[in-house]
């Protein structure tokens, strides 16, 4: 008998009890009932667990595996713990109790629960047990292990498992690529994707989405276009929006918003994810009024915004300096759309007010908002205080921030405090902060910039002499400085917060990673072509002015994506209108 609701399931169970456990029909129906209760969206997992505990089910690992799989699919962490408890009972159940031993179908779900619960030690123990029981060549188990180790951030072991697999499928490759992307190793992910193609493995939607994320992270436009070609050639992602959303995001983050728009226009059934990706692309490139217009078009089309959509429309308001509109949308989050405002929503409002110099108002928003502010929000305001010269407020907020639990091991908070003290010449205070960082083992993330040339991504750090063409790059840098000095370039040595002379400060500024990447781009790309650079940190004021003047003197369009904003430099101007 087929069941579709728990009401029907209960009726079936009553019939089974009447027939008795020895009846073959009753036994088959009991198995069907259990499977429905455990795995169906209309089922009842607790009821399935009761059936398992009743000892009326046949002695078969299928029933334990099914309930463990059901627990692993649940969003409830307590269910993940229940799955591991059941697994342990399979391993150590008393001899008098008929509990089957785990088999190859048991382990993928158990490994998934370890990953979800972040139980690294237990996960490694289970890996050892898998090898001991001879399941270390099972593809499904190995795929689950790759995912688990990736979730733990142990990419070395994940890659070792992957490399040792005798039989990899598309899931194996995709899981490893996705793990590398999530670990901020996009260039490795792109290389692995190339190996996958060379091996003749057919890619699927999930593979494409992962590698497009990698391309977006580094701004690898050529590589992203190649993936787009594969998508069109093989018809990947025709039935869903995930690939289209990833393509829009890749093009936008690679500085090619018009290509993002073409993909968007070609999507027949636009869902909230497609709309949100396009709105974000427009907002991040400074096309803020158009982004807001797209938001209203989305609503008019009958698509309801979600939490992320409202974040990006607030981002558009922030980038455009639209304070009144930002307040309006923030008010609408709860009242009109019934969504609980998040720290990201308030963060856009605070950032906008802080950028505009309305520092007290920004602080009032942080102090009165119903969400607990995090270190990032306080740092946003402190940075604005430094920029606008309100050092007293900055110092007070630095001291407040240092008392917050979440900033205790956060290098960003200490670095900002150090910069605030240095900006007013309090070198002893700065030294104390740096010493405290050293004691805590906190390290400032190095600034780096990436540029794609002829399909290859090159990464530079400050004062990078490791590149094989370093000598040519620095010769080009000197040429650039000589040329833009005629346009009025004067290094903003106040940006260097070190106790060194102005000449040394100017030299440090010249060697910032985005300038090194720009020099390489000018050497390697043809005249008239756009130069695209991706930076992992916020651009400094000197680099921003440098890019403007180079765009004018060398007649090049330069697109820089920093941690906060896209900057389109053309003929001495920037799309951000010097607001970043």
mmCIF file of C-alpha atoms in Angstrom, residues 13 16 21 26-35 47-60 62-64 66-67 98 100:
data_model
loop_
_atom_site.group_PDB
_atom_site.id
_atom_site.type_symbol
_atom_site.label_atom_id
_atom_site.label_comp_id
_atom_site.label_asym_id
_atom_site.label_seq_id
_atom_site.Cartn_x
_atom_site.Cartn_y
_atom_site.Cartn_z
ATOM 1 C CA UNK A 13 0.360 0.636 10.778
ATOM 2 C CA UNK A 16 0.001 -4.256 10.012
ATOM 3 C CA UNK A 21 4.646 -9.473 12.311
ATOM 4 C CA UNK A 26 2.686 -6.859 6.733
ATOM 5 C CA UNK A 27 6.483 -7.027 6.715
ATOM 6 C CA UNK A 28 6.735 -5.335 3.307
ATOM 7 C CA UNK A 29 4.215 -2.663 4.295
ATOM 8 C CA UNK A 30 6.102 -2.024 7.531
ATOM 9 C CA UNK A 31 9.279 -1.344 5.525
ATOM 10 C CA UNK A 32 7.370 1.029 3.237
ATOM 11 C CA UNK A 33 5.842 2.765 6.243
ATOM 12 C CA UNK A 34 9.259 3.206 7.861
ATOM 13 C CA UNK A 35 10.822 4.637 4.679
ATOM 14 C CA UNK A 47 7.798 8.133 14.379
ATOM 15 C CA UNK A 48 10.392 6.373 12.224
ATOM 16 C CA UNK A 49 12.748 6.332 15.196
ATOM 17 C CA UNK A 50 10.050 4.768 17.347
ATOM 18 C CA UNK A 51 9.584 2.047 14.743
ATOM 19 C CA UNK A 52 13.329 1.396 14.751
ATOM 20 C CA UNK A 53 13.334 1.119 18.543
ATOM 21 C CA UNK A 54 10.361 -1.253 18.562
ATOM 22 C CA UNK A 55 12.402 -4.206 17.234
ATOM 23 C CA UNK A 56 9.561 -5.095 14.865
ATOM 24 C CA UNK A 57 11.576 -4.268 11.731
ATOM 25 C CA UNK A 58 13.599 -6.968 9.960
ATOM 26 C CA UNK A 59 17.258 -7.357 10.971
ATOM 27 C CA UNK A 60 18.775 -5.256 8.211
ATOM 28 C CA UNK A 62 18.949 -0.622 5.627
ATOM 29 C CA UNK A 63 16.767 0.668 8.465
ATOM 30 C CA UNK A 64 19.663 2.079 10.491
ATOM 31 C CA UNK A 66 17.887 5.166 6.391
ATOM 32 C CA UNK A 67 17.331 6.834 9.753
ATOM 33 C CA UNK A 98 20.057 -7.353 17.035
ATOM 34 C CA UNK A 100 23.525 -4.638 12.299
#
